[in-house]
C-alpha cells in the first residue's frame, strides 16, 4: 500500500489525482502532517508526500531504522513539477515509484542513486539475495575499478561492467560460503527442495530436515526457489507453514506425474499412501535438474518428514525486441527495459546504432551487417543457452518481416523467450497518411529473395479480389524494379484508377517524406526499399487530403462523395 500525505490544497489536488489513478494501491492519510507521516510510515510499503523535501526529511528522519525494511519515500512539490526519490531508492522501490508518479502527474522524476545515475545495475536491484561487501563492490563498479565476475552457477544477469580479474569480486553461487573481504555474493534461486511428510508432521521437523540437508551439502537456504511435493500433501500444515517461513512458494504435482520420474530411492510406503513410489526425490526432479541431496529422513523417531534437494540450472532468457520504425519516442517502455536488462545484444549494425546510448555499461554487443538474419538468430539462441540474458533486436515489430521467426525456429524449450512488440512501418505510415487501415488490410512483402514470385503474385491477386487495403513492404530496389509495377497492375484490375495510394519513406525518422497519389498516377521509380506503399480498397477516400478507409460501408450510403 502507498500512503499519500499532503498539507495544502494544492498538494491535496495532486494527491487526489494520484489516488484516483491508483485506487487499489493508495491510502490517503489526513490529519496533522506529523501524525499522518508516522502512521503511514508504520502501515505502508511506500509513501508519497506532497511537501517540501526539507519538511519530509525532518518528518521521516526519526522513523528510519533499516534500509532493507524502511518504506520507500517519494516527495512531490506542491506544483507537481518533480517527483523526488528521497528514501529507499532501491530497497524501498522509491526510484521506480518516482518514475511511476511522474508518469501519472506529468512530473519529472528525480533519482539520485549513484548506480541509476551512472546507468549501472545496482547489485541490490537484481532481484537476488545479496550479501557481503555490497557497498564496496558497487562503488568499485561506479569508479571503473576492475571487478571480476565469478559465476559458479549460470544465471541470466543484467549487464555489469566486470573484468576478467580484479581486487573486487561478484560471486554468483548457491553454495554456503562466507564472502571474502571485497566480495559481494549473489544467491540465485537454483535449488528446489522436494518434501514428503506424514499426516500431522510438525513444521519444526520439516524445517529441521530441510536445514540439515542444505547445511550438510554446503548449500545456502537463500537460494531455495520452492518447496515441491505431491498434490495429496498440498494442504499438509507442516509443509505449508515451512514454505511460508522460508518465504518460497509450495508447488505440487499429481501422483501420476511423480510416479513416472526415475529416482534412486523409491519406496513402497509412499506408493501405498499417495500413489507414487517417491515424493521428495520425484517432486524435486520432476522438472529436471541435478540431484544434490538424495532422500533424507528427519531425525525424529519415527521420522515424519523427508526431503531431497535438486539444482535446476538457470534458464537463459531471449527477448526478441521490436525497436519501432526509428523515432525514439516510438520505442516502447517495455523495449527500453529489455535493452537495459540484456547482458548480450544481438542485432543488425544500423539498428544497434539507433539504441547504443540506451545500453548499460557492460553490455556485450554482437552486431553484423545486412543479409545475416539466420546467423544472428543462431547467435542469439546460442548465447541464451549459455545462461545469458539476450536481446535480439529488429526494426518495427520483431515478429513482422523481422527476427522473431528465424529466432524461434532455432529456439527450443530450454530457454525462456519473451516477445516485445513494436510499432510497425505499416502502422507508422498509416498514422502519417490518415486512417488507411481502418478496415481489413494485409501486408505483403514484394521481396522474392526468400519467397518465390509466383507465391507473392498469388497473394497480391487474392488481396485484390478480396478488396483488402494492401501495404507493400520491400517494394523496390535496384535489382528488383519490376515487382511493384506488376503488383500495382494486378490491383488495378480490381480497383478504379483513382484509388488513393499513400507513399511514405522513412516513416518517423528525421528525413521522413510522404505523399498521397492514385493507383493510376503512382510512379514506381520514386519508390525504394525505405518506402512503404499503402493502396486503398474500393471504399478508401481522400478526406481533407488524408486517406480514410471507413470501418464499414454503411456510413457513406446516401452521402455525397467528398472531394
Coordinates of C-alpha atoms in Angstrom, one line a residue:
X1 CA 0.0 0.0 0.0
X2 CA 1.2 3.6 -0.8
X3 CA 0.4 6.2 1.8
X4 CA -0.4 9.7 0.4
X5 CA 0.1 12.8 2.6
X6 CA -0.4 16.5 1.8
X7 CA -0.6 19.7 3.8
X8 CA -2.1 22.3 1.4
X9 CA -4.9 22.5 -1.1
X10 CA -2.5 22.4 -4.0
X11 CA -0.8 19.3 -2.6
X12 CA -4.2 17.7 -1.9
X13 CA -5.2 18.3 -5.6
X14 CA -2.2 16.4 -6.8
X15 CA -2.7 13.8 -4.1
X16 CA -6.2 13.2 -5.2
X17 CA -5.2 12.8 -8.8
X18 CA -2.8 10.1 -7.8
X19 CA -5.4 8.4 -5.6
X20 CA -7.9 8.4 -8.5
X21 CA -5.3 6.8 -10.8
X22 CA -4.3 4.1 -8.3
X23 CA -7.5 3.5 -6.2
X24 CA -6.5 0.0 -5.1
X25 CA -2.8 0.8 -4.3
X26 CA -3.1 4.1 -2.3
X27 CA -4.5 5.3 1.0
X28 CA -4.9 8.9 1.9
X29 CA -3.7 10.0 5.4
X30 CA -5.5 13.0 6.8
X31 CA -4.9 15.0 10.0
X32 CA -1.8 16.7 11.3
X33 CA 1.0 16.1 8.9
X34 CA 3.5 14.8 11.5
X35 CA 0.9 12.2 12.7
X36 CA -0.1 11.3 9.2
X37 CA 3.5 10.6 8.2
X38 CA 4.1 8.5 11.3
X39 CA 1.0 6.4 10.7
X40 CA 1.7 5.9 7.0
X41 CA 5.4 5.0 7.7
X42 CA 4.3 2.2 10.1
X43 CA 1.5 0.9 7.9
X44 CA 2.6 1.3 4.2
X45 CA 5.3 -0.1 2.0
X46 CA 5.8 3.3 0.3
X47 CA 4.9 6.9 0.9
X48 CA 4.3 9.9 -1.4
X49 CA 4.5 13.2 0.4
X50 CA 3.2 16.3 -1.3
X51 CA 5.5 18.5 0.7
X52 CA 8.8 20.3 0.6
X53 CA 11.8 18.0 0.7
X54 CA 13.2 19.6 3.8
X55 CA 9.9 19.1 5.6
X56 CA 9.8 15.4 4.6
X57 CA 13.4 14.9 5.7
X58 CA 12.7 16.2 9.2
X59 CA 9.5 14.2 9.5
X60 CA 10.9 10.8 8.4
X61 CA 14.4 11.0 9.8
X62 CA 13.4 9.9 13.4
X63 CA 11.5 7.0 11.9
X64 CA 14.3 5.4 9.9
X65 CA 15.6 2.1 11.1
X66 CA 17.0 -0.2 8.4
X67 CA 17.3 0.5 4.7
X68 CA 16.2 -3.1 3.8
X69 CA 12.9 -2.7 5.7
X70 CA 12.1 1.0 5.7
X71 CA 9.4 2.1 3.2
X72 CA 10.4 4.0 0.1
X73 CA 9.6 7.7 0.3
X74 CA 8.9 10.0 -2.7
X75 CA 8.5 13.7 -2.3
X76 CA 6.4 15.7 -4.8
X77 CA 6.5 19.5 -4.7
X78 CA 3.1 21.3 -4.5
X79 CA 3.3 22.5 -8.1
X80 CA 3.7 18.9 -9.2
X81 CA 6.9 19.6 -11.2
X82 CA 9.2 17.0 -9.6
X83 CA 8.8 13.5 -8.0
X84 CA 11.9 13.1 -5.9
X85 CA 13.1 9.6 -4.7
X86 CA 14.1 10.6 -1.2
X87 CA 14.5 7.4 0.9
X88 CA 14.7 3.7 -0.1
X89 CA 15.5 4.2 -3.8
X90 CA 16.3 0.5 -4.3
X91 CA 15.2 -1.4 -1.3
X92 CA 12.0 0.5 -0.8
X93 CA 11.3 0.9 -4.5
X94 CA 11.3 4.7 -4.4
X95 CA 13.2 5.1 -7.6
X96 CA 10.6 3.2 -9.6
X97 CA 7.8 4.9 -7.6
X98 CA 9.1 8.3 -8.5
X99 CA 9.1 7.4 -12.2
X100 CA 5.5 6.0 -11.9
X101 CA 4.3 9.1 -10.1
X102 CA 5.9 11.2 -12.7
X103 CA 4.0 9.4 -15.5
X104 CA 0.7 10.0 -13.7
X105 CA 1.2 13.6 -12.7
X106 CA 3.4 14.8 -15.5
X107 CA 6.2 15.4 -13.1
X108 CA 9.9 15.0 -13.7
X109 CA 11.3 12.0 -11.7
X110 CA 14.4 12.9 -9.8
X111 CA 16.6 9.9 -9.0
X112 CA 20.0 10.5 -7.4
X113 CA 21.0 6.9 -6.6
X114 CA 24.6 6.5 -7.9
X115 CA 24.0 3.3 -9.9
X116 CA 20.9 4.7 -11.5
X117 CA 22.7 8.0 -12.4
X118 CA 25.6 6.0 -14.0
X119 CA 23.4 3.5 -15.7
X120 CA 24.9 0.6 -13.8
X121 CA 22.7 -2.1 -12.5
X122 CA 22.6 -1.9 -8.7
X123 CA 23.5 -5.2 -7.0
X124 CA 20.6 -4.8 -4.7
X125 CA 18.2 -4.3 -7.6
X126 CA 18.8 -7.6 -9.4
X127 CA 16.0 -9.5 -7.5
X128 CA 18.5 -11.8 -5.9
X129 CA 19.6 -12.0 -2.3
X130 CA 22.9 -10.3 -2.0
X131 CA 25.4 -10.3 0.9
X132 CA 29.0 -9.4 1.7
X133 CA 30.8 -6.2 0.6
X134 CA 27.9 -4.9 -1.5
X135 CA 28.6 -1.2 -1.0
X136 CA 32.3 -1.6 -1.7
X137 CA 31.8 -3.6 -4.8
X138 CA 29.1 -1.2 -6.1
X139 CA 31.4 1.7 -5.5
X140 CA 34.2 -0.1 -7.4
X141 CA 31.8 -0.7 -10.4
X142 CA 30.9 3.0 -10.3
X143 CA 34.5 4.1 -10.1
X144 CA 35.6 1.9 -13.0
X145 CA 37.8 -0.3 -10.9
X146 CA 38.4 -3.9 -12.1
X147 CA 35.6 -6.1 -10.7
X148 CA 35.7 -9.9 -11.5
X149 CA 32.6 -11.9 -12.1
X150 CA 32.8 -15.4 -10.7
X151 CA 29.7 -17.3 -11.7
X152 CA 29.6 -20.8 -10.2
X153 CA 26.1 -21.3 -11.5
X154 CA 24.7 -19.9 -14.7
X155 CA 22.1 -17.1 -14.2
X156 CA 20.7 -14.5 -16.7
X157 CA 22.1 -11.4 -15.0
X158 CA 21.8 -7.9 -16.5
X159 CA 24.9 -6.2 -17.8
X160 CA 27.6 -5.5 -15.3
X161 CA 30.9 -3.7 -16.2
X162 CA 33.1 -6.6 -15.0
X163 CA 36.6 -7.6 -15.9
X164 CA 38.4 -11.0 -16.1
X165 CA 40.2 -10.3 -12.8
X166 CA 40.4 -7.6 -10.2
X167 CA 40.6 -6.9 -6.5
X168 CA 36.8 -6.9 -6.2
X169 CA 34.6 -9.8 -7.0
X170 CA 30.9 -10.5 -7.7
X171 CA 30.3 -14.2 -6.9
X172 CA 27.2 -15.9 -8.1
X173 CA 26.7 -19.1 -6.2
X174 CA 24.1 -21.2 -4.3
X175 CA 26.9 -22.7 -2.1
X176 CA 27.0 -21.9 1.6
X177 CA 30.1 -19.7 1.5
X178 CA 31.4 -16.8 3.6
X179 CA 32.0 -13.7 1.4
X180 CA 35.6 -12.5 1.2
X181 CA 36.6 -9.0 2.2
X182 CA 36.0 -7.4 -1.2
X183 CA 33.4 -9.8 -2.4
X184 CA 29.6 -9.5 -3.0
X185 CA 27.7 -12.8 -3.2
X186 CA 24.6 -13.1 -5.3
X187 CA 22.3 -16.0 -4.4
X188 CA 20.3 -17.2 -7.5
X189 CA 17.2 -19.3 -6.8
X190 CA 18.6 -22.5 -8.2
X191 CA 17.6 -25.0 -5.5
X192 CA 14.3 -27.0 -5.4
X193 CA 13.6 -28.9 -2.2
X194 CA 11.3 -31.9 -2.6
X195 CA 9.4 -32.6 0.7
X196 CA 7.4 -35.5 1.9
X197 CA 5.6 -35.7 5.3
X198 CA 3.3 -38.0 7.3
X199 CA 0.0 -36.6 8.3
X200 CA 0.4 -34.2 11.2
X201 CA 4.2 -33.8 10.8
X202 CA 5.2 -30.6 12.8
X203 CA 6.6 -27.7 10.9
X204 CA 9.7 -27.8 13.1
X205 CA 10.5 -31.3 12.0
X206 CA 10.0 -30.3 8.3
X207 CA 12.3 -27.3 8.7
X208 CA 14.9 -29.3 10.6
X209 CA 15.3 -31.9 7.9
X210 CA 15.5 -29.2 5.2
X211 CA 18.0 -27.1 7.1
X212 CA 20.2 -30.2 7.9
X213 CA 20.1 -31.3 4.3
X214 CA 21.2 -27.9 3.0
X215 CA 23.8 -27.4 5.6
X216 CA 25.5 -30.8 5.2
X217 CA 25.6 -30.3 1.4
X218 CA 27.1 -26.8 1.8
X219 CA 24.1 -25.1 0.2
X220 CA 22.5 -21.8 1.0
X221 CA 18.9 -21.6 2.1
X222 CA 18.7 -18.2 0.4
X223 CA 19.0 -20.0 -3.0
X224 CA 15.9 -22.2 -2.4
X225 CA 13.4 -21.3 -5.1
X226 CA 10.5 -23.5 -4.0
X227 CA 9.3 -26.5 -2.0
X228 CA 7.7 -29.3 -4.0
X229 CA 5.5 -32.1 -3.0
X230 CA 2.6 -34.4 -4.2
X231 CA -0.9 -33.0 -4.6
X232 CA -2.1 -35.1 -1.7
X233 CA 0.1 -33.1 0.6
X234 CA -0.9 -29.6 -0.7
X235 CA -2.7 -28.8 2.5
X236 CA -0.4 -30.5 4.9
X237 CA 0.0 -27.8 7.6
X238 CA 3.7 -28.6 8.4
X239 CA 4.7 -28.4 4.7
X240 CA 2.6 -25.3 4.1
X241 CA 4.0 -23.5 7.1
X242 CA 7.5 -24.5 6.2
X243 CA 7.2 -22.9 2.8
X244 CA 5.7 -19.8 4.4
X245 CA 8.6 -19.5 6.9
X246 CA 11.2 -19.9 4.1
X247 CA 9.4 -17.3 2.0
X248 CA 9.1 -19.6 -1.0
X249 CA 6.1 -21.0 -3.0
X250 CA 4.8 -24.5 -2.5
X251 CA 4.5 -26.3 -5.8
X252 CA 2.5 -29.6 -6.0
X253 CA 2.3 -32.3 -8.6
X254 CA -0.1 -35.2 -9.4
X255 CA 1.0 -38.6 -8.1
X256 CA 0.9 -40.0 -11.6
X257 CA 3.4 -37.4 -12.8
X258 CA 5.8 -38.2 -9.9
X259 CA 5.4 -41.9 -10.4
X260 CA 7.0 -41.5 -13.9
X261 CA 10.1 -39.9 -12.5
X262 CA 13.1 -42.2 -12.1
X263 CA 14.6 -41.8 -8.6
X264 CA 17.4 -43.6 -6.8
X265 CA 15.4 -44.4 -3.7
X266 CA 11.8 -45.5 -4.4
X267 CA 9.7 -46.9 -1.6
X268 CA 6.6 -48.9 -1.2
X269 CA 5.3 -46.7 1.7
X270 CA 4.5 -43.6 -0.3
X271 CA 3.2 -45.7 -3.2
X272 CA 0.6 -47.2 -0.8
X273 CA -0.1 -43.9 0.8
X274 CA -0.3 -41.4 -2.1
X275 CA 0.2 -43.4 -5.3
X276 CA 3.8 -42.8 -6.1
X277 CA 7.0 -44.6 -5.1
X278 CA 8.7 -41.3 -4.4
X279 CA 7.6 -37.9 -3.2
X280 CA 10.6 -35.9 -2.1
X281 CA 13.0 -37.0 -4.8
X282 CA 10.4 -37.2 -7.6
X283 CA 8.9 -33.8 -6.7
X284 CA 12.4 -32.2 -6.8
X285 CA 13.3 -33.9 -10.0
X286 CA 10.1 -33.8 -12.0
X287 CA 11.2 -30.7 -13.9
X288 CA 14.8 -31.8 -14.3
X289 CA 18.0 -30.8 -12.7
X290 CA 20.9 -32.3 -10.7
X291 CA 20.1 -34.3 -7.5
X292 CA 22.5 -32.8 -4.9
X293 CA 20.9 -34.4 -1.8
X294 CA 19.1 -37.8 -2.2
X295 CA 16.1 -38.6 0.0
X296 CA 16.9 -37.8 3.6
X297 CA 14.7 -38.6 6.6
X298 CA 14.2 -36.4 9.6
X299 CA 15.9 -37.3 12.8
X300 CA 12.7 -37.8 14.9
X301 CA 11.6 -41.3 15.7
X302 CA 9.5 -42.3 14.0
X303 CA 10.6 -40.0 11.1
X304 CA 7.7 -37.9 9.8
X305 CA 9.4 -35.9 7.1
X306 CA 11.7 -36.4 4.2
X307 CA 13.4 -34.1 1.8
X308 CA 15.7 -34.1 -1.3
X309 CA 17.5 -31.2 -3.0
X310 CA 17.9 -30.6 -6.7
X311 CA 19.8 -27.8 -8.5
X312 CA 18.0 -26.6 -11.6
X313 CA 20.3 -24.6 -13.9
X314 CA 19.3 -21.0 -14.6
X315 CA 17.5 -20.8 -17.9
X316 CA 18.8 -18.3 -20.4
X317 CA 16.5 -15.6 -21.5
X318 CA 16.0 -14.4 -25.1
X319 CA 14.0 -11.2 -25.6
X320 CA 13.1 -10.5 -29.2
X321 CA 12.7 -6.8 -29.3
X322 CA 11.0 -4.6 -31.8
X323 CA 12.5 -1.1 -32.0
X324 CA 9.7 0.6 -33.9
X325 CA 10.1 2.5 -37.1
X326 CA 13.0 4.6 -35.9
X327 CA 11.8 7.5 -33.8
X328 CA 13.0 7.3 -30.2
X329 CA 9.5 8.3 -28.9
X330 CA 8.0 5.3 -30.7
X331 CA 10.3 2.9 -28.8
X332 CA 8.1 1.3 -26.2
X333 CA 8.9 1.4 -22.5
X334 CA 9.0 -2.4 -22.5
X335 CA 11.5 -2.5 -25.3
X336 CA 13.7 0.0 -23.5
X337 CA 13.5 -2.0 -20.3
X338 CA 14.6 -5.2 -22.1
X339 CA 17.5 -3.3 -23.7
X340 CA 18.7 -2.3 -20.3
X341 CA 18.2 -5.8 -18.9
X342 CA 20.1 -7.7 -21.6
X343 CA 23.8 -8.5 -20.9
X344 CA 24.1 -9.6 -24.6
X345 CA 22.7 -7.6 -27.5
X346 CA 22.5 -9.2 -31.0
X347 CA 21.4 -7.1 -34.0
X348 CA 22.0 -5.5 -37.4
X349 CA 24.7 -2.9 -37.1
X350 CA 22.5 0.0 -38.2
X351 CA 19.8 -0.9 -35.6
X352 CA 22.4 -1.2 -32.9
X353 CA 23.5 2.3 -33.7
X354 CA 19.9 3.5 -33.1
X355 CA 19.9 2.4 -29.5
X356 CA 23.5 2.2 -28.5
X357 CA 23.1 5.0 -26.0
X358 CA 20.4 3.1 -24.1
X359 CA 22.6 0.2 -23.3
X360 CA 24.0 -0.2 -19.8
X361 CA 27.8 -0.4 -19.3
X362 CA 29.0 -4.0 -19.6
X363 CA 26.6 -5.0 -22.4
X364 CA 28.3 -7.2 -24.9
X365 CA 27.3 -6.3 -28.4
X366 CA 27.3 -8.8 -31.3
X367 CA 26.4 -6.9 -34.5
X368 CA 26.6 -7.9 -38.1
X369 CA 25.6 -6.5 -41.5
X370 CA 22.7 -7.0 -43.9
X371 CA 21.9 -10.5 -45.0
X372 CA 22.9 -12.3 -41.9
X373 CA 19.5 -12.8 -40.3
X374 CA 19.8 -16.6 -39.7
X375 CA 23.3 -16.1 -38.3
X376 CA 22.1 -13.5 -35.9
X377 CA 19.2 -15.7 -34.8
X378 CA 21.5 -18.7 -34.2
X379 CA 24.0 -16.5 -32.2
X380 CA 21.2 -15.1 -30.0
X381 CA 19.8 -18.5 -29.2
X382 CA 23.3 -19.9 -28.5
X383 CA 24.1 -17.1 -26.1
X384 CA 20.8 -17.6 -24.3
X385 CA 21.6 -21.3 -24.0
X386 CA 24.7 -20.3 -22.1
X387 CA 22.5 -18.8 -19.4
X388 CA 22.8 -15.2 -20.5
X389 CA 20.0 -12.5 -20.8
X390 CA 20.0 -11.8 -24.5
X391 CA 18.1 -9.1 -26.6
X392 CA 17.7 -9.8 -30.3
X393 CA 16.6 -6.6 -32.0
X394 CA 14.8 -5.8 -35.2
X395 CA 13.1 -2.7 -36.6
X396 CA 9.3 -2.2 -36.4
X397 CA 7.8 -5.2 -34.7
X398 CA 10.3 -8.1 -34.5
X399 CA 7.6 -10.5 -35.5
X400 CA 6.8 -8.8 -38.7
X401 CA 9.3 -9.4 -41.5
X402 CA 12.0 -9.4 -38.8
X403 CA 14.0 -11.5 -36.4
X404 CA 11.3 -13.3 -34.3
X405 CA 10.6 -16.0 -36.9
X406 CA 14.2 -17.2 -37.5
X407 CA 15.0 -16.9 -33.8
X408 CA 12.0 -19.0 -32.7
X409 CA 12.8 -21.5 -35.4
X410 CA 16.2 -22.1 -33.7
X411 CA 15.0 -21.9 -30.1
X412 CA 13.7 -24.9 -28.1
X413 CA 12.1 -25.1 -24.7
X414 CA 15.5 -25.0 -22.9
X415 CA 15.4 -21.2 -22.8
X416 CA 12.8 -18.6 -21.9
X417 CA 11.6 -16.5 -24.8
X418 CA 9.9 -13.1 -24.5
X419 CA 8.4 -11.2 -27.4
X420 CA 8.4 -7.4 -27.2
X421 CA 6.1 -5.8 -29.7
X422 CA 7.0 -2.7 -31.6
X423 CA 5.3 -0.1 -33.9
X424 CA 5.4 -1.4 -37.4
X425 CA 6.3 0.6 -40.5
X426 CA 2.8 0.0 -41.8
X427 CA 1.3 1.5 -38.6
X428 CA 3.7 4.4 -38.6
X429 CA 3.0 5.1 -42.3
X430 CA -0.8 4.7 -41.7
X431 CA -0.8 7.3 -39.0
X432 CA 1.0 9.7 -41.3
X433 CA -1.4 9.1 -44.2
X434 CA -4.5 9.4 -42.1
X435 CA -6.5 6.2 -41.4
X436 CA -6.0 3.9 -44.5
X437 CA -6.1 0.8 -42.3
X438 CA -9.5 1.5 -40.8
X439 CA -10.9 -1.8 -42.2
X440 CA -9.5 -5.2 -43.2
X441 CA -6.0 -4.9 -44.5
X442 CA -3.0 -7.0 -45.4
X443 CA 0.8 -6.5 -45.6
X444 CA 2.7 -8.2 -48.4
X445 CA 6.5 -8.1 -49.0
X446 CA 7.5 -7.8 -52.6
X447 CA 10.9 -9.2 -52.0
X448 CA 11.4 -12.5 -53.8
X449 CA 14.7 -13.3 -52.1
X450 CA 13.1 -15.8 -49.8
X451 CA 9.6 -16.2 -51.3
X452 CA 9.1 -17.2 -55.0
X453 CA 7.4 -14.5 -57.0
X454 CA 4.6 -16.9 -58.0
X455 CA 3.6 -17.1 -54.4
X456 CA 3.8 -13.4 -53.9
X457 CA 1.7 -12.8 -57.0
X458 CA -0.9 -15.2 -55.9
X459 CA -1.2 -13.4 -52.6
X460 CA -1.5 -10.0 -54.3
X461 CA -4.2 -11.3 -56.5
X462 CA -6.1 -12.7 -53.6
X463 CA -5.9 -9.4 -51.7
X464 CA -7.1 -7.6 -54.8
X465 CA -10.1 -9.9 -55.2
X466 CA -10.9 -9.7 -51.5
X467 CA -10.9 -5.9 -51.7
X468 CA -8.3 -5.6 -48.9
X469 CA -6.2 -2.5 -48.2
X470 CA -2.7 -3.5 -49.1
X471 CA 0.6 -2.3 -47.6
X472 CA 3.6 -3.3 -49.6
X473 CA 6.9 -3.8 -47.8
X474 CA 10.3 -4.0 -49.6
X475 CA 8.6 -2.6 -52.7
X476 CA 11.5 -1.8 -55.0
X477 CA 15.3 -2.0 -55.1
X478 CA 17.9 -1.5 -57.7
X479 CA 17.9 -5.2 -58.5
X480 CA 14.2 -5.6 -58.2
X481 CA 12.5 -2.9 -60.2
X482 CA 9.6 -4.7 -61.9
X483 CA 7.8 -6.3 -58.9
X484 CA 5.9 -3.2 -57.7
X485 CA 4.6 -2.2 -61.2
X486 CA 3.4 -5.8 -61.6
X487 CA 1.7 -5.8 -58.2
X488 CA 0.0 -2.5 -58.9
X489 CA -1.2 -3.8 -62.3
X490 CA -2.9 -6.7 -60.5
X491 CA -4.7 -4.4 -58.1
X492 CA -5.7 -2.1 -61.0
X493 CA -7.7 -5.0 -62.4
X494 CA -10.0 -4.8 -59.4
X495 CA -9.9 -1.1 -58.4
X496 CA -10.6 2.3 -60.0
X497 CA -7.7 4.3 -61.3
X498 CA -8.4 7.0 -58.7
X499 CA -8.0 4.6 -55.8
X500 CA -5.9 6.5 -53.2
X501 CA -2.3 5.3 -52.7
X502 CA -0.1 6.5 -49.9
X503 CA 3.7 6.5 -50.2
X504 CA 5.8 7.0 -47.0
X505 CA 9.6 7.0 -46.9
X506 CA 11.5 6.7 -43.6
X507 CA 8.4 6.9 -41.5
X508 CA 9.0 8.7 -38.2
X509 CA 12.7 9.4 -39.0
X510 CA 14.2 12.9 -39.4
X511 CA 14.1 12.6 -43.2
X512 CA 10.5 11.3 -43.4
X513 CA 8.6 12.1 -46.5
X514 CA 5.1 11.2 -47.6
X515 CA 2.6 11.8 -50.4
X516 CA -0.8 10.6 -51.5
X517 CA -1.4 9.8 -55.1
X518 CA -3.6 7.4 -57.0
X519 CA -3.3 4.0 -58.4
X520 CA -3.0 5.3 -61.9
X521 CA -0.6 8.1 -61.2
X522 CA 1.9 6.4 -58.9
X523 CA 5.4 6.4 -60.4
X524 CA 7.1 3.2 -59.2
X525 CA 10.5 4.7 -60.0
X526 CA 10.1 7.1 -57.0
X527 CA 9.9 4.2 -54.5
X528 CA 12.8 2.4 -52.8
X529 CA 13.4 -0.1 -50.0
X530 CA 13.0 2.6 -47.3
X531 CA 9.4 3.1 -48.5
X532 CA 6.1 1.5 -47.7
X533 CA 3.3 1.8 -50.2
X534 CA -0.3 1.6 -49.0
X535 CA -3.1 1.0 -51.6
X536 CA -6.6 1.7 -50.5
X537 CA -9.6 -0.5 -51.2
X538 CA -12.8 0.4 -53.1
X539 CA -14.1 2.3 -50.1
X540 CA -11.0 4.3 -49.3
X541 CA -11.4 8.0 -49.9
X542 CA -9.4 11.2 -49.6
X543 CA -10.9 13.5 -47.0
X544 CA -9.1 16.8 -46.4
X545 CA -6.0 15.4 -48.0
X546 CA -5.9 12.3 -45.8
X547 CA -6.5 8.6 -46.7
X548 CA -9.5 7.2 -44.9
X549 CA -10.9 3.7 -45.1
X550 CA -14.2 3.5 -43.3
X551 CA -14.8 0.8 -40.6
X552 CA -17.9 -0.1 -42.5
X553 CA -19.5 1.0 -45.8
X554 CA -23.0 2.0 -44.5
X555 CA -22.0 5.4 -43.2
X556 CA -21.2 6.5 -46.7
X557 CA -24.6 5.5 -48.1
X558 CA -26.7 8.4 -49.3
X559 CA -23.8 10.8 -48.7
X560 CA -22.0 12.8 -51.3
X561 CA -18.5 11.7 -52.0
X562 CA -16.0 14.1 -50.5
X563 CA -13.6 15.8 -52.8

